[in-house]
């Protein structure tokens, strides 16, 4: 990395690229090792009729994440009034959620030139959708068990690198909603691309909120 970046920014960019590369390796290994796995079918119809619903779903999910997180924070603060810890303002919860690997991805989006940041986001979420909506549920098996266990893994992944449990609340609440919605839609339609679009749109909106 050149001198334009601080050490933290350089680390965030490098780690983001390495995480994407690792996911590609994992997906490739799974496809080569398990004969019952193949890449999900991608419709060649890349029209607005396919992409616009994905963007709309991502915006809707981002709105739902915010509402659900407010309820979680409210419930925590109600319970905290009767404990020695005390309530925590929403701004503190938001600041806490900027840690971990998701925070590093947000930094990478902010500092990388031109469309490079959003392109990395699309690659990252495409890998996640292939793994957690397609590969893992098929490997785990079961119409319900596979998506549920895979969704739980997806939610748990959001806590990676977080300094405390509170930091993971926003991303884990959002991941839980996304896992349920995307798993249900994929099982009904078999279409992964709109889910990738929705995931990317949601993450890019969240990234703007982190600025």
mmCIF file of C-alpha atoms in Angstrom:
data_model
loop_
_atom_site.group_PDB
_atom_site.id
_atom_site.type_symbol
_atom_site.label_atom_id
_atom_site.label_comp_id
_atom_site.label_asym_id
_atom_site.label_seq_id
_atom_site.Cartn_x
_atom_site.Cartn_y
_atom_site.Cartn_z
ATOM 1 C CA UNK A 1 0.000 0.000 0.000
ATOM 2 C CA UNK A 2 1.309 3.494 -0.659
ATOM 3 C CA UNK A 3 1.698 6.421 1.696
ATOM 4 C CA UNK A 4 -1.849 7.639 1.146
ATOM 5 C CA UNK A 5 -3.158 5.116 3.668
ATOM 6 C CA UNK A 6 -2.709 4.939 7.408
ATOM 7 C CA UNK A 7 -1.595 1.574 8.854
ATOM 8 C CA UNK A 8 -5.167 0.848 9.990
ATOM 9 C CA UNK A 9 -6.560 1.634 6.546
ATOM 10 C CA UNK A 10 -3.901 -0.505 4.844
ATOM 11 C CA UNK A 11 -4.650 -3.395 7.204
ATOM 12 C CA UNK A 12 -8.392 -3.092 6.540
ATOM 13 C CA UNK A 13 -7.959 -3.170 2.766
ATOM 14 C CA UNK A 14 -5.502 -6.089 2.822
ATOM 15 C CA UNK A 15 -7.627 -8.092 5.261
ATOM 16 C CA UNK A 16 -10.775 -7.507 3.188
ATOM 17 C CA UNK A 17 -9.055 -8.819 0.057
ATOM 18 C CA UNK A 18 -7.677 -11.824 1.948
ATOM 19 C CA UNK A 19 -11.102 -12.670 3.421
ATOM 20 C CA UNK A 20 -12.671 -12.615 -0.035
ATOM 21 C CA UNK A 21 -9.862 -14.793 -1.407
ATOM 22 C CA UNK A 22 -10.305 -17.247 1.474
ATOM 23 C CA UNK A 23 -14.029 -17.526 0.824
ATOM 24 C CA UNK A 24 -13.378 -18.224 -2.846
ATOM 25 C CA UNK A 25 -10.943 -20.976 -1.831
ATOM 26 C CA UNK A 26 -13.508 -22.476 0.582
ATOM 27 C CA UNK A 27 -16.257 -22.453 -2.053
ATOM 28 C CA UNK A 28 -13.953 -23.950 -4.685
ATOM 29 C CA UNK A 29 -12.806 -26.666 -2.265
ATOM 30 C CA UNK A 30 -16.383 -27.564 -1.387
ATOM 31 C CA UNK A 31 -17.389 -27.751 -5.037
ATOM 32 C CA UNK A 32 -14.437 -29.995 -5.883
ATOM 33 C CA UNK A 33 -14.749 -32.239 -2.835
ATOM 34 C CA UNK A 34 -18.515 -32.816 -2.686
ATOM 35 C CA UNK A 35 -20.003 -34.168 -5.881
ATOM 36 C CA UNK A 36 -23.532 -33.248 -4.885
ATOM 37 C CA UNK A 37 -22.579 -29.561 -4.883
ATOM 38 C CA UNK A 38 -22.543 -27.259 -7.870
ATOM 39 C CA UNK A 39 -22.674 -23.519 -8.300
ATOM 40 C CA UNK A 40 -26.237 -22.174 -8.064
ATOM 41 C CA UNK A 41 -27.891 -21.375 -11.345
ATOM 42 C CA UNK A 42 -27.702 -17.720 -12.321
ATOM 43 C CA UNK A 43 -30.374 -16.354 -14.587
ATOM 44 C CA UNK A 44 -29.057 -14.734 -17.743
ATOM 45 C CA UNK A 45 -31.917 -12.265 -17.520
ATOM 46 C CA UNK A 46 -30.047 -9.409 -15.845
ATOM 47 C CA UNK A 47 -32.892 -6.987 -16.424
ATOM 48 C CA UNK A 48 -34.442 -4.418 -14.140
ATOM 49 C CA UNK A 49 -37.126 -6.982 -13.408
ATOM 50 C CA UNK A 50 -34.509 -9.017 -11.541
ATOM 51 C CA UNK A 51 -32.246 -6.330 -10.080
ATOM 52 C CA UNK A 52 -34.773 -3.733 -8.903
ATOM 53 C CA UNK A 53 -36.532 -6.155 -6.513
ATOM 54 C CA UNK A 54 -33.099 -6.996 -5.080
ATOM 55 C CA UNK A 55 -32.330 -3.337 -4.383
ATOM 56 C CA UNK A 56 -35.820 -2.814 -2.927
ATOM 57 C CA UNK A 57 -35.358 -5.856 -0.684
ATOM 58 C CA UNK A 58 -32.004 -4.528 0.537
ATOM 59 C CA UNK A 59 -33.504 -1.135 1.422
ATOM 60 C CA UNK A 60 -36.426 -2.817 3.199
ATOM 61 C CA UNK A 61 -34.069 -5.074 5.143
ATOM 62 C CA UNK A 62 -31.949 -2.121 6.239
ATOM 63 C CA UNK A 63 -35.095 -0.414 7.563
ATOM 64 C CA UNK A 64 -36.148 -3.565 9.401
ATOM 65 C CA UNK A 65 -32.668 -3.911 10.912
ATOM 66 C CA UNK A 66 -32.912 -0.434 12.385
ATOM 67 C CA UNK A 67 -36.371 -1.024 13.855
ATOM 68 C CA UNK A 68 -35.404 -4.423 15.283
ATOM 69 C CA UNK A 69 -32.179 -3.034 16.761
ATOM 70 C CA UNK A 70 -34.131 -0.239 18.468
ATOM 71 C CA UNK A 71 -36.383 -2.820 20.124
ATOM 72 C CA UNK A 72 -33.344 -4.837 21.270
ATOM 73 C CA UNK A 73 -31.674 -1.727 22.684
ATOM 74 C CA UNK A 74 -34.908 -0.677 24.371
ATOM 75 C CA UNK A 75 -35.357 -4.096 25.976
ATOM 76 C CA UNK A 76 -31.737 -4.077 27.169
ATOM 77 C CA UNK A 77 -32.049 -0.611 28.673
ATOM 78 C CA UNK A 78 -35.293 -1.498 30.449
ATOM 79 C CA UNK A 79 -33.591 -4.507 32.025
ATOM 80 C CA UNK A 80 -30.427 -2.512 32.731
ATOM 81 C CA UNK A 81 -32.299 0.034 34.848
ATOM 82 C CA UNK A 82 -32.680 -2.679 37.466
ATOM 83 C CA UNK A 83 -29.014 -3.690 37.367
ATOM 84 C CA UNK A 84 -25.735 -2.090 38.355
ATOM 85 C CA UNK A 85 -24.737 -1.504 34.715
ATOM 86 C CA UNK A 86 -27.268 1.183 33.766
ATOM 87 C CA UNK A 87 -28.735 1.956 30.351
ATOM 88 C CA UNK A 88 -26.641 2.634 27.240
ATOM 89 C CA UNK A 89 -27.508 5.435 24.740
ATOM 90 C CA UNK A 90 -28.170 4.320 21.119
ATOM 91 C CA UNK A 91 -25.175 6.358 19.904
ATOM 92 C CA UNK A 92 -22.882 4.236 22.071
ATOM 93 C CA UNK A 93 -24.367 1.045 20.611
ATOM 94 C CA UNK A 94 -23.770 2.394 17.099
ATOM 95 C CA UNK A 95 -20.174 3.335 17.875
ATOM 96 C CA UNK A 96 -19.562 -0.098 19.375
ATOM 97 C CA UNK A 97 -20.840 -1.837 16.235
ATOM 98 C CA UNK A 98 -18.093 -0.202 14.149
ATOM 99 C CA UNK A 99 -15.494 -2.635 15.487
ATOM 100 C CA UNK A 100 -14.525 -6.070 14.176
ATOM 101 C CA UNK A 101 -14.187 -7.262 10.618
ATOM 102 C CA UNK A 102 -17.304 -5.405 9.455
ATOM 103 C CA UNK A 103 -15.776 -2.147 10.624
ATOM 104 C CA UNK A 104 -12.649 -2.976 8.656
ATOM 105 C CA UNK A 105 -14.720 -3.597 5.540
ATOM 106 C CA UNK A 106 -16.410 -0.221 6.022
ATOM 107 C CA UNK A 107 -12.952 1.392 6.209
ATOM 108 C CA UNK A 108 -11.885 -0.392 3.033
ATOM 109 C CA UNK A 109 -14.977 0.909 1.216
ATOM 110 C CA UNK A 110 -14.259 4.449 2.377
ATOM 111 C CA UNK A 111 -10.582 4.640 1.417
ATOM 112 C CA UNK A 112 -10.412 2.625 -1.817
ATOM 113 C CA UNK A 113 -10.572 4.647 -5.037
ATOM 114 C CA UNK A 114 -13.551 4.868 -7.356
ATOM 115 C CA UNK A 115 -15.835 1.860 -7.570
ATOM 116 C CA UNK A 116 -13.231 -0.510 -6.101
ATOM 117 C CA UNK A 117 -14.826 -0.464 -2.646
ATOM 118 C CA UNK A 118 -18.378 -1.292 -3.804
ATOM 119 C CA UNK A 119 -16.963 -3.986 -6.113
ATOM 120 C CA UNK A 120 -15.239 -5.606 -3.118
ATOM 121 C CA UNK A 121 -18.543 -5.488 -1.225
ATOM 122 C CA UNK A 122 -20.316 -7.243 -4.097
ATOM 123 C CA UNK A 123 -17.655 -9.957 -4.178
ATOM 124 C CA UNK A 124 -17.787 -10.371 -0.402
ATOM 125 C CA UNK A 125 -21.558 -10.683 -0.166
ATOM 126 C CA UNK A 126 -21.720 -12.912 -3.268
ATOM 127 C CA UNK A 127 -19.361 -15.359 -1.559
ATOM 128 C CA UNK A 128 -21.432 -15.222 1.624
ATOM 129 C CA UNK A 129 -24.682 -15.868 -0.218
ATOM 130 C CA UNK A 130 -23.190 -18.814 -2.123
ATOM 131 C CA UNK A 131 -21.808 -20.344 1.087
ATOM 132 C CA UNK A 132 -24.599 -19.679 3.571
ATOM 133 C CA UNK A 133 -27.661 -19.893 1.308
ATOM 134 C CA UNK A 134 -26.502 -22.619 -1.096
ATOM 135 C CA UNK A 135 -23.463 -24.712 -0.109
ATOM 136 C CA UNK A 136 -23.807 -25.097 3.651
ATOM 137 C CA UNK A 137 -27.558 -25.880 3.681
ATOM 138 C CA UNK A 138 -27.031 -28.599 1.051
ATOM 139 C CA UNK A 139 -24.104 -30.096 2.974
ATOM 140 C CA UNK A 140 -25.931 -29.998 6.326
ATOM 141 C CA UNK A 141 -29.090 -31.423 4.790
ATOM 142 C CA UNK A 142 -32.742 -31.128 5.674
ATOM 143 C CA UNK A 143 -35.315 -28.677 4.373
ATOM 144 C CA UNK A 144 -35.337 -26.884 7.739
ATOM 145 C CA UNK A 145 -32.172 -28.019 9.510
ATOM 146 C CA UNK A 146 -29.800 -26.953 6.725
ATOM 147 C CA UNK A 147 -30.987 -23.348 6.388
ATOM 148 C CA UNK A 148 -31.405 -22.913 10.163
ATOM 149 C CA UNK A 149 -27.913 -24.179 11.054
ATOM 150 C CA UNK A 150 -26.342 -22.278 8.167
ATOM 151 C CA UNK A 151 -28.215 -19.138 9.205
ATOM 152 C CA UNK A 152 -26.980 -19.550 12.780
ATOM 153 C CA UNK A 153 -23.401 -19.788 11.481
ATOM 154 C CA UNK A 154 -23.975 -16.634 9.426
ATOM 155 C CA UNK A 155 -25.272 -14.768 12.479
ATOM 156 C CA UNK A 156 -22.425 -15.980 14.676
ATOM 157 C CA UNK A 157 -19.871 -14.861 12.086
ATOM 158 C CA UNK A 158 -20.896 -11.248 12.673
ATOM 159 C CA UNK A 159 -19.301 -11.315 16.130
ATOM 160 C CA UNK A 160 -15.850 -12.014 14.665
ATOM 161 C CA UNK A 161 -13.317 -9.560 16.048
ATOM 162 C CA UNK A 162 -15.847 -7.661 18.151
ATOM 163 C CA UNK A 163 -14.367 -6.448 21.468
ATOM 164 C CA UNK A 164 -17.564 -7.088 23.458
ATOM 165 C CA UNK A 165 -20.982 -8.677 23.070
ATOM 166 C CA UNK A 166 -22.703 -5.278 22.782
ATOM 167 C CA UNK A 167 -20.636 -4.465 19.687
ATOM 168 C CA UNK A 168 -22.158 -7.379 17.790
ATOM 169 C CA UNK A 169 -25.813 -6.571 18.494
ATOM 170 C CA UNK A 170 -26.533 -4.487 15.374
ATOM 171 C CA UNK A 171 -24.795 -6.807 12.878
ATOM 172 C CA UNK A 172 -26.178 -9.975 14.518
ATOM 173 C CA UNK A 173 -29.757 -8.661 14.571
ATOM 174 C CA UNK A 174 -29.425 -7.682 10.922
ATOM 175 C CA UNK A 175 -27.834 -10.994 9.988
ATOM 176 C CA UNK A 176 -30.624 -12.910 11.715
ATOM 177 C CA UNK A 177 -33.300 -11.115 9.714
ATOM 178 C CA UNK A 178 -31.335 -11.456 6.484
ATOM 179 C CA UNK A 179 -30.657 -15.159 7.045
ATOM 180 C CA UNK A 180 -34.357 -15.892 7.598
ATOM 181 C CA UNK A 181 -35.570 -13.835 4.628
ATOM 182 C CA UNK A 182 -32.882 -14.925 2.158
ATOM 183 C CA UNK A 183 -33.102 -18.604 3.091
ATOM 184 C CA UNK A 184 -36.881 -18.576 2.622
ATOM 185 C CA UNK A 185 -36.660 -16.754 -0.715
ATOM 186 C CA UNK A 186 -33.876 -18.965 -2.038
ATOM 187 C CA UNK A 187 -35.697 -22.152 -1.092
ATOM 188 C CA UNK A 188 -38.782 -20.931 -2.979
ATOM 189 C CA UNK A 189 -37.193 -19.340 -6.061
ATOM 190 C CA UNK A 190 -33.729 -20.866 -6.439
ATOM 191 C CA UNK A 191 -32.536 -17.422 -7.534
ATOM 192 C CA UNK A 192 -29.404 -16.206 -5.748
ATOM 193 C CA UNK A 193 -28.552 -13.076 -7.743
ATOM 194 C CA UNK A 194 -31.382 -10.873 -6.371
ATOM 195 C CA UNK A 195 -30.264 -11.878 -2.873
ATOM 196 C CA UNK A 196 -26.695 -10.829 -3.664
ATOM 197 C CA UNK A 197 -28.019 -7.483 -4.915
ATOM 198 C CA UNK A 198 -30.136 -7.072 -1.773
ATOM 199 C CA UNK A 199 -27.205 -7.978 0.490
ATOM 200 C CA UNK A 200 -24.893 -5.535 -1.301
ATOM 201 C CA UNK A 201 -27.461 -2.716 -1.269
ATOM 202 C CA UNK A 202 -28.100 -3.248 2.433
ATOM 203 C CA UNK A 203 -24.389 -3.298 3.288
ATOM 204 C CA UNK A 204 -23.627 -0.175 1.250
ATOM 205 C CA UNK A 205 -26.466 1.667 3.008
ATOM 206 C CA UNK A 206 -25.092 0.527 6.357
ATOM 207 C CA UNK A 207 -21.659 1.721 5.289
ATOM 208 C CA UNK A 208 -23.002 5.205 4.625
ATOM 209 C CA UNK A 209 -24.562 5.198 8.100
ATOM 210 C CA UNK A 210 -21.161 4.376 9.571
ATOM 211 C CA UNK A 211 -19.546 7.513 8.156
#
